[in-house]
PDB file of C-alpha atoms and ligand atoms in Angstrom:
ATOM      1  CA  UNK P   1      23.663 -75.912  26.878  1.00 36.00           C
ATOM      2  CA  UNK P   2      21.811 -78.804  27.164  1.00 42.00           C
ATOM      3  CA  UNK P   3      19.342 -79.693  23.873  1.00 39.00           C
ATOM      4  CA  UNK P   4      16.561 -79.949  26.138  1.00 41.00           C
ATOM      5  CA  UNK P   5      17.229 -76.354  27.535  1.00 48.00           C
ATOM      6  CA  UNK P   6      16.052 -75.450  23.853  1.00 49.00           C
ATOM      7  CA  UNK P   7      13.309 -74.438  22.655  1.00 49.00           C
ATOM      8  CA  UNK P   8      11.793 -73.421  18.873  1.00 47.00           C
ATOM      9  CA  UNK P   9       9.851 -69.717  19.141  1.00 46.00           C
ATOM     10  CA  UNK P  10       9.431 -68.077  16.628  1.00 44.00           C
ATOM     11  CA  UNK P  11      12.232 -68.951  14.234  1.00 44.00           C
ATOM     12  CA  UNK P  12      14.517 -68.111  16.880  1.00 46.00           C
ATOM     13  CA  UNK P  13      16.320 -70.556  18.868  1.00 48.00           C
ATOM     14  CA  UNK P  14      16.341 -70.138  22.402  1.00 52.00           C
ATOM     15  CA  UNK P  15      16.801 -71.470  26.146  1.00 58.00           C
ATOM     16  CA  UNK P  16      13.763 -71.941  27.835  1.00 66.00           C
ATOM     17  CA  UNK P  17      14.995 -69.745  30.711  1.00 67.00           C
ATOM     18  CA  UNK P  18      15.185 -66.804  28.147  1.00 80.00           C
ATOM     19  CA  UNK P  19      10.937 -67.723  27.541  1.00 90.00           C
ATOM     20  CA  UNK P  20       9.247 -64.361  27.188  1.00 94.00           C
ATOM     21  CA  UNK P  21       6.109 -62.867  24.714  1.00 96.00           C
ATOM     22  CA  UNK P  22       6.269 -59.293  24.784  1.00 96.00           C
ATOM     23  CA  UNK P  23       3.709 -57.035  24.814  1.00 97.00           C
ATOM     24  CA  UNK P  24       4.103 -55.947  21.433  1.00 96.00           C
ATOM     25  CA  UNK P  25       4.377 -59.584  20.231  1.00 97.00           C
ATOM     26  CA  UNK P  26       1.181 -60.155  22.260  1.00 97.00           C
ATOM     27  CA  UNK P  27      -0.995 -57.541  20.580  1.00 98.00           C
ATOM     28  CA  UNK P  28      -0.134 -58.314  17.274  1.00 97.00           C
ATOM     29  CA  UNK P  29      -1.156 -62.013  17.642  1.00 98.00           C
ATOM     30  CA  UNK P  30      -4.439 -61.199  18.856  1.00 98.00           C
ATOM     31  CA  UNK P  31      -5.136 -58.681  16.250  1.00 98.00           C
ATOM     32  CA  UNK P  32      -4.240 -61.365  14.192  1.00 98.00           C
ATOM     33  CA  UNK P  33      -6.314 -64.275  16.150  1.00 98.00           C
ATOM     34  CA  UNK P  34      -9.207 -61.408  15.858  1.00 98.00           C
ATOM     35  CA  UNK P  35      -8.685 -61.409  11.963  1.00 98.00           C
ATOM     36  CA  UNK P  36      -8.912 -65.806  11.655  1.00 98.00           C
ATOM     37  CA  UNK P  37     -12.232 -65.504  13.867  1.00 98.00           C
ATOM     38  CA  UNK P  38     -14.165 -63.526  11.906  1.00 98.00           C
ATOM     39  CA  UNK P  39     -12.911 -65.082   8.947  1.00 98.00           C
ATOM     40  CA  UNK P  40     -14.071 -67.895   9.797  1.00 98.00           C
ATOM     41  CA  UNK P  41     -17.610 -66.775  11.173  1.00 98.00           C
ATOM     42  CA  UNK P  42     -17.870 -64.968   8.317  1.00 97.00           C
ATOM     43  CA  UNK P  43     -17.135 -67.844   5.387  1.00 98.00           C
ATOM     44  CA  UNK P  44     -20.162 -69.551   7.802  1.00 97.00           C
ATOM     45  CA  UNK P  45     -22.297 -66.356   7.690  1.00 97.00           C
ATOM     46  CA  UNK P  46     -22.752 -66.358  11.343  1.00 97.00           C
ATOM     47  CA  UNK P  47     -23.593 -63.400  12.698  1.00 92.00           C
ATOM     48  CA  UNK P  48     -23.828 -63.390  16.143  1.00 98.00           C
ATOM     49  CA  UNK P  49     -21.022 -65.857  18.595  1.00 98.00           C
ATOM     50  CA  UNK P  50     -21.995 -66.579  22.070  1.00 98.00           C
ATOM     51  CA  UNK P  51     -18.423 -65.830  23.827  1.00 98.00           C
ATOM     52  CA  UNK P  52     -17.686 -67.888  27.230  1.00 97.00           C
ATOM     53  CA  UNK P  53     -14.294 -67.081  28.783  1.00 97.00           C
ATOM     54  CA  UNK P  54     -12.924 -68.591  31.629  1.00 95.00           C
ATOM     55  CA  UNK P  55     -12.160 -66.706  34.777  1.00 92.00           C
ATOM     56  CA  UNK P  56      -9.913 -65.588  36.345  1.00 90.00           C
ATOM     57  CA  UNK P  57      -6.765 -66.150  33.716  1.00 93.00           C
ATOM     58  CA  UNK P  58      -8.600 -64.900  30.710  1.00 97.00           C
ATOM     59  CA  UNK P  59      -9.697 -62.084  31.248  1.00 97.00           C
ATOM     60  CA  UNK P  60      -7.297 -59.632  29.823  1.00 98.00           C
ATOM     61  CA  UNK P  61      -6.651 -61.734  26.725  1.00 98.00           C
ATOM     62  CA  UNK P  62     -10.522 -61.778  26.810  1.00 98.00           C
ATOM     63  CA  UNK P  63     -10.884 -57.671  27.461  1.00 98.00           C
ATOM     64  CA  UNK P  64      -8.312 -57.080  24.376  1.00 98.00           C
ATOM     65  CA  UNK P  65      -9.727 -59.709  21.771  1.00 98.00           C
ATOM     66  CA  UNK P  66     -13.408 -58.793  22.081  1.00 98.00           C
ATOM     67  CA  UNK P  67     -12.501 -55.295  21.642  1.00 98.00           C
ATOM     68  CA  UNK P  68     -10.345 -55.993  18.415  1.00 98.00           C
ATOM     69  CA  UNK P  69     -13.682 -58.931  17.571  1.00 98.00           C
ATOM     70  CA  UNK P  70     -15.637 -55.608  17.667  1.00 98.00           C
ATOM     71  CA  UNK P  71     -13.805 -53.420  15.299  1.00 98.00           C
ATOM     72  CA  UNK P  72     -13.776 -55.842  12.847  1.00 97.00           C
ATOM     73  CA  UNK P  73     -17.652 -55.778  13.426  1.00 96.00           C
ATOM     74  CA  UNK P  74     -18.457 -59.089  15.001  1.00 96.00           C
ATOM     75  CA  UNK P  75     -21.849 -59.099  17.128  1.00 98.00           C
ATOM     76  CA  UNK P  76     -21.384 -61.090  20.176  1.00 98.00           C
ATOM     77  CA  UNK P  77     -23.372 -62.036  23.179  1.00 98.00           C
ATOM     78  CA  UNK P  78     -20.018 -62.524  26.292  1.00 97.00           C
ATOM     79  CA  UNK P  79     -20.502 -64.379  29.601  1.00 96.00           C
ATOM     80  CA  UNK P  80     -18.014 -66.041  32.106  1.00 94.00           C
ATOM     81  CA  UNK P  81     -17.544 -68.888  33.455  1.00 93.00           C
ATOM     82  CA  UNK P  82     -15.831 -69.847  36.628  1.00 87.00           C
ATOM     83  CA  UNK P  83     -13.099 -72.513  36.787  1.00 83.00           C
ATOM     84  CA  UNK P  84     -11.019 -73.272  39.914  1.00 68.00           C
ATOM     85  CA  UNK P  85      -8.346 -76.034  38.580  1.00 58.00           C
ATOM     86  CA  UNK P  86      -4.725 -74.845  39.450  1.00 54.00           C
ATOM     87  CA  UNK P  87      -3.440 -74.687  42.872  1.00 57.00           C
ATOM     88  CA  UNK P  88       0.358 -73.508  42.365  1.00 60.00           C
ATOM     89  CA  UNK P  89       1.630 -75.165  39.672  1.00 61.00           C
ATOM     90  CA  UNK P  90      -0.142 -78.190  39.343  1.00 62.00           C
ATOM     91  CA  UNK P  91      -3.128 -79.372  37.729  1.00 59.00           C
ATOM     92  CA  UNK P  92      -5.930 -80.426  39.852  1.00 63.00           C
ATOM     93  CA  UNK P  93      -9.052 -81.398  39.339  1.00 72.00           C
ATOM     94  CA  UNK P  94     -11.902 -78.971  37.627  1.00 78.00           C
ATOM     95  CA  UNK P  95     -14.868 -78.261  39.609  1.00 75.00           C
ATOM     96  CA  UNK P  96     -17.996 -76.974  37.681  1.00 84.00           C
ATOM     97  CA  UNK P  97     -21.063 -76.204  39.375  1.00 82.00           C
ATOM     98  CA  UNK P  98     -24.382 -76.826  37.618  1.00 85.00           C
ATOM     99  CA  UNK P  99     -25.621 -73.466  38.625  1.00 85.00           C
ATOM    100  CA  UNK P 100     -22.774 -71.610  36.900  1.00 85.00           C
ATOM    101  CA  UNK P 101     -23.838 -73.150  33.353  1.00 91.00           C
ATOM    102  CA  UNK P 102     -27.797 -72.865  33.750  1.00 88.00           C
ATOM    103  CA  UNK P 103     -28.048 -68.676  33.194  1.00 88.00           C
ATOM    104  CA  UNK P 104     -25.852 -68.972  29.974  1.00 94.00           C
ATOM    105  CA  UNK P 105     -28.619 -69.503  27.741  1.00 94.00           C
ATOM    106  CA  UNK P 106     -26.706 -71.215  24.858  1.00 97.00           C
ATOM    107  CA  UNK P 107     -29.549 -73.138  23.083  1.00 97.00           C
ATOM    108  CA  UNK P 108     -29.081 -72.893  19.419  1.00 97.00           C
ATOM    109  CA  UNK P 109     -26.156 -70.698  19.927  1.00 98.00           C
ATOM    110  CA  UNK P 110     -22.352 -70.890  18.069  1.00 98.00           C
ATOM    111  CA  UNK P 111     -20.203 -71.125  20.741  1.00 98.00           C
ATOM    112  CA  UNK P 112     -16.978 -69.751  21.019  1.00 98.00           C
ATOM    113  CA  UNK P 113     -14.749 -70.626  24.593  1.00 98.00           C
ATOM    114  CA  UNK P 114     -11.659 -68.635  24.736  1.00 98.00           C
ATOM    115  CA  UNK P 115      -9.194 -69.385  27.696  1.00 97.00           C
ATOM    116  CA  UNK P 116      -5.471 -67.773  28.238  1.00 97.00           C
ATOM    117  CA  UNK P 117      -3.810 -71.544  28.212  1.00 96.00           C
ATOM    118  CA  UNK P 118      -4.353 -75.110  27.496  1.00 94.00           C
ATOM    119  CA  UNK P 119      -1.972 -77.582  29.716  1.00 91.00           C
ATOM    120  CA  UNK P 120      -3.696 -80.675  30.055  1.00 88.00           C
ATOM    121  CA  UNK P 121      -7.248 -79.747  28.435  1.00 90.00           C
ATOM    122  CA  UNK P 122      -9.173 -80.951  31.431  1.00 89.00           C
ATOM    123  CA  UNK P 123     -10.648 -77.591  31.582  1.00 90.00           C
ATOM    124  CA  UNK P 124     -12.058 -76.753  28.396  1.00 94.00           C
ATOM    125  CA  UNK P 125     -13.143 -80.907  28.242  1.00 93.00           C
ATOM    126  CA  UNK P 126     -15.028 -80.094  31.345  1.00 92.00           C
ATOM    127  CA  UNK P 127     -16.539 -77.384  30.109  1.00 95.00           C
ATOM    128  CA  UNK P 128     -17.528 -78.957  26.814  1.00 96.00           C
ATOM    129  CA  UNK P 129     -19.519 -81.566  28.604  1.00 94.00           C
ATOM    130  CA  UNK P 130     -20.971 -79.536  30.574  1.00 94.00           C
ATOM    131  CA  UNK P 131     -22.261 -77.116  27.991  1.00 96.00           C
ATOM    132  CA  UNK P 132     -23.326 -80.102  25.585  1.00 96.00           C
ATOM    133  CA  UNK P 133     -25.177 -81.994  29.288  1.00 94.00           C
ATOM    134  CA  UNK P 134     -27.311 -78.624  29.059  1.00 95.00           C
ATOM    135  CA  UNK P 135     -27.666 -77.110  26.136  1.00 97.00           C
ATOM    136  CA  UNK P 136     -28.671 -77.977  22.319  1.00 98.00           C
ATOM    137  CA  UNK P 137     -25.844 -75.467  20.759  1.00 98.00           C
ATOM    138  CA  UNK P 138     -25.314 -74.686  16.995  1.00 98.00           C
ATOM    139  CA  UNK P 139     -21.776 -74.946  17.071  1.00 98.00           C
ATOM    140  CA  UNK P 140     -18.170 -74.532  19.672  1.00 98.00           C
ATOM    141  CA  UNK P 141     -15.115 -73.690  19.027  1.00 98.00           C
ATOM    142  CA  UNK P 142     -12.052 -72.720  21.244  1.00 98.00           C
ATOM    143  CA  UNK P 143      -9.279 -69.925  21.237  1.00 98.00           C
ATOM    144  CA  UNK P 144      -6.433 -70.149  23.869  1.00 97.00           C
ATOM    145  CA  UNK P 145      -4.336 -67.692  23.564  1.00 98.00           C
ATOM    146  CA  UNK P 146      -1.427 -69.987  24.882  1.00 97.00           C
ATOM    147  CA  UNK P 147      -0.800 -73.940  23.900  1.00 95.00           C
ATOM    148  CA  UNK P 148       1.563 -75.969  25.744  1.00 91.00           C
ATOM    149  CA  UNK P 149       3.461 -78.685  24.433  1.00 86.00           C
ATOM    150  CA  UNK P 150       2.410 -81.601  26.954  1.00 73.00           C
ATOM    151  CA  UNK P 151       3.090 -84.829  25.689  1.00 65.00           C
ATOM    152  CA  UNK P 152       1.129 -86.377  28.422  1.00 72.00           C
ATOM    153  CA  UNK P 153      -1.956 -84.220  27.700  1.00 68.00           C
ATOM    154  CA  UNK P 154      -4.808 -86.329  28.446  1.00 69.00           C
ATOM    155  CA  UNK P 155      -8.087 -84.817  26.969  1.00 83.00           C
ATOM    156  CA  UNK P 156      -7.397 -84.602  22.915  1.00 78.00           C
ATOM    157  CA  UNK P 157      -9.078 -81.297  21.882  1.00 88.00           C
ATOM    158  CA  UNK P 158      -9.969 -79.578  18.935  1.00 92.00           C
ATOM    159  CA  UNK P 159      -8.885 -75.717  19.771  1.00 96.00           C
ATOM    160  CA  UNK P 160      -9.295 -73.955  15.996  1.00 97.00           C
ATOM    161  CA  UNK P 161      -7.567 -70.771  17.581  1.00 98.00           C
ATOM    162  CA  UNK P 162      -4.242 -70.879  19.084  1.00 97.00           C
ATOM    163  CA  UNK P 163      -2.391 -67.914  19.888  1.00 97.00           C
ATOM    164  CA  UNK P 164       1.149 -68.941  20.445  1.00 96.00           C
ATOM    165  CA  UNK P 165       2.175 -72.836  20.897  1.00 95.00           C
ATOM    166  CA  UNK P 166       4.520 -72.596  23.867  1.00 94.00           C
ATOM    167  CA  UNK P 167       7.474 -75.290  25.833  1.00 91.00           C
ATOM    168  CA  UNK P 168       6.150 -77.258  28.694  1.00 89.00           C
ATOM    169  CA  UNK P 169       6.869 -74.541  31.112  1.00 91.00           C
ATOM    170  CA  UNK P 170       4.723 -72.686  33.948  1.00 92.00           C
ATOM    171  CA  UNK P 171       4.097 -69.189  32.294  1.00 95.00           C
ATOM    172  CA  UNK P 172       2.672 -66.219  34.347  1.00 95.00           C
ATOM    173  CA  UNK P 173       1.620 -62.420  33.140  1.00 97.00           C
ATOM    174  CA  UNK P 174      -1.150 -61.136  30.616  1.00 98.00           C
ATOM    175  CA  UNK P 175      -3.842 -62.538  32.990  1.00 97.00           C
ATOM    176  CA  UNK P 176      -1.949 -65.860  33.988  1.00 96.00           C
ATOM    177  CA  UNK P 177      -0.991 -66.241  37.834  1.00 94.00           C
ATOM    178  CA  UNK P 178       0.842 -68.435  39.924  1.00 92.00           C
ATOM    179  CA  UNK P 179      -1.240 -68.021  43.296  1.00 89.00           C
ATOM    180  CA  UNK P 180      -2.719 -64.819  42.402  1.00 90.00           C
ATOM    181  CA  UNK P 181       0.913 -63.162  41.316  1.00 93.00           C
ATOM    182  CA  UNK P 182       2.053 -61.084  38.646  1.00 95.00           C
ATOM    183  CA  UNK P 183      -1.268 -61.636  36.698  1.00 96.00           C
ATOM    184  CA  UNK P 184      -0.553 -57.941  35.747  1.00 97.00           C
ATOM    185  CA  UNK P 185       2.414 -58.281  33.707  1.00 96.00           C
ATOM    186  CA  UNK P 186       1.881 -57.013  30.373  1.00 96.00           C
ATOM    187  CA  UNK P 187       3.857 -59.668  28.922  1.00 96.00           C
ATOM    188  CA  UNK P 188       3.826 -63.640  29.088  1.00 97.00           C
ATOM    189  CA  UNK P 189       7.533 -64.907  30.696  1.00 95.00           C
ATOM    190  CA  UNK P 190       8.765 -68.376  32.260  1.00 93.00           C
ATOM    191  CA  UNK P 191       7.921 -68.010  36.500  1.00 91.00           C
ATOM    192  CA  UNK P 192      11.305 -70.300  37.059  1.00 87.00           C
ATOM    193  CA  UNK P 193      12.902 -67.043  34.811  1.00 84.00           C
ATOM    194  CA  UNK P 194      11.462 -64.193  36.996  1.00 84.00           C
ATOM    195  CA  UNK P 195      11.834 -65.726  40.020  1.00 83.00           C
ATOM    196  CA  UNK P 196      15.964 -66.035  39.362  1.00 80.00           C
ATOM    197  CA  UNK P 197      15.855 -62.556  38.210  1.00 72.00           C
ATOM    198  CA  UNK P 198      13.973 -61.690  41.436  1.00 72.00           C
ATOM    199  CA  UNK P 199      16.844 -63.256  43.734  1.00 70.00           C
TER     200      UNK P 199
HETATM  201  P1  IMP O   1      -5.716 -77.551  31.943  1.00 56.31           P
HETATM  202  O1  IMP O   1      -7.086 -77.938  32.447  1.00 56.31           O
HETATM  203  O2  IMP O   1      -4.646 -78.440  32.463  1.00 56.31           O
HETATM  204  O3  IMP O   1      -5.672 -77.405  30.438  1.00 56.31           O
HETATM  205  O4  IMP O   1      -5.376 -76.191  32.624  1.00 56.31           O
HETATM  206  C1  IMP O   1      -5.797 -75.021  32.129  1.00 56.31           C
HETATM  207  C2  IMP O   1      -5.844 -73.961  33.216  1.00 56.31           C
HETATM  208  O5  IMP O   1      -4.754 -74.053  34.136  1.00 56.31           O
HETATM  209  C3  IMP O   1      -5.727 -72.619  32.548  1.00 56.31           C
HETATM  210  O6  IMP O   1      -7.005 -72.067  32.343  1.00 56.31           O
HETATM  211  C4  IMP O   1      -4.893 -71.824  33.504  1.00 56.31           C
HETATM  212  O7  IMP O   1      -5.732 -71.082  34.361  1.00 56.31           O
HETATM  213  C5  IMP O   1      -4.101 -72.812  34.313  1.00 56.31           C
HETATM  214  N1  IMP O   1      -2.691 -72.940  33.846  1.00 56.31           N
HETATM  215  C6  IMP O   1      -2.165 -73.928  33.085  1.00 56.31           C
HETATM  216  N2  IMP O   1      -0.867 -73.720  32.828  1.00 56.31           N
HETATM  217  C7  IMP O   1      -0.554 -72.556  33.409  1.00 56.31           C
HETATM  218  C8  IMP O   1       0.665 -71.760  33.463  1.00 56.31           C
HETATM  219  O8  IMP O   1       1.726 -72.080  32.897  1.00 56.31           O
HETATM  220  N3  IMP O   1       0.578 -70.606  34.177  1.00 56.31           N
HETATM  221  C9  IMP O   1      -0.555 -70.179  34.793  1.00 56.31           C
HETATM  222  N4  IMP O   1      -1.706 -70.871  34.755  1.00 56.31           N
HETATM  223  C10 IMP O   1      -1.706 -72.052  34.074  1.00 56.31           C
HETATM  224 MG1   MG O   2      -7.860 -70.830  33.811  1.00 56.31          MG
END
């Protein structure tokens, strides 16, 4: 086995073919992600977060953290926004559309963006900007529920919520695709890993 085959997850060591979050693993850490949010709302007595997710891949990590936001008793105000980056497997530019941005009504708000991964950060960047072009907000903070280790990452964010930091590999399942596939998958698992299983 080659050291670069290897990868750190959770204590365990383990090839990077082997990559999979299971579902159970998956809705623990969001319970848990959903207990560190409203901590720290709650140390900042803020009462009400504006929620933006980020279509299409988040919206089953969105669906299940809101729900677990709410029974902790977190108001929240929760509207989309529509990113088109990926085609296949690489990063492409981000288009965002002035018109997408102007019903969101964020003025004065405390933002909180949650997306299912951050790769290069373009994404969320883009959507800062935009949001700050527009609106005078309170506050923003970002949840992904996956992190990838990129090295070359070119936009340095600040994401106070991270679900899982993961290897630099292309991940589908729990709301992530690879050209509209297996989005369905109730757990997260390495594409080059399903696709040999597939053969
Ligand atoms: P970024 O702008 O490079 O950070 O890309 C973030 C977006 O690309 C995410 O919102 C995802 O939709 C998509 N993406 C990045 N990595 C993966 C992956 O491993 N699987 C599926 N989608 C991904
Ligand atoms: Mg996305």
């Amino acid at each position: 086995m080659e050291l670069f085959d290897t990868i750190y997850f959770k204590g365990i060591v383990m090839e990077e073919e082997d990559f999979v979050i299971l579902e159970e693993e998956i809705k623990q850490r969001v319970q848990e992600l959903a207990k560190e949010i409203h901590e720290f709302y709650s140390e900042k007595k803020i009462s009400l977060i504006h929620v933006i997710f980020v279509l299409t891949g988040a919206f089953i990590f969105t669906s299940d953290l809101i729900r677990e936001l709410n029974s902790l008793g977190i108001k929240m105000k929760i509207k989309e926004i529509i990113v088109h980056s990926y085609r296949g497997m690489h990063s492409g530019e981000v288009l965002l559309e002035d018109r997408d941005f102007l019903d969101l009504k964020l003025n004065n708000a405390d933002v909180l963006i949650l997306d299912d991964i951050l790769d290069t950060g373009k994404t969320l960047h883009a959507i800062k900007e935009k949001i700050l072009e527009i609106y005078a907000i309170k506050s923003m903070e970002f949840c992904v529920f996956l992190k990838k280790e990129n090295n070359e990452r070119q936009v340095d964010l600040d994401i106070r919520f991270v679900g899982f930091n993961i290897p630099n590999i292309f991940v589908v399942g729990y709301g992530l695709d690879y050209n509209g596939e297996y989005r369905e998958l109730p757990y997260i698992i390495n594409l080059a890993q399903l696709m040999k299983d597939h053969e």
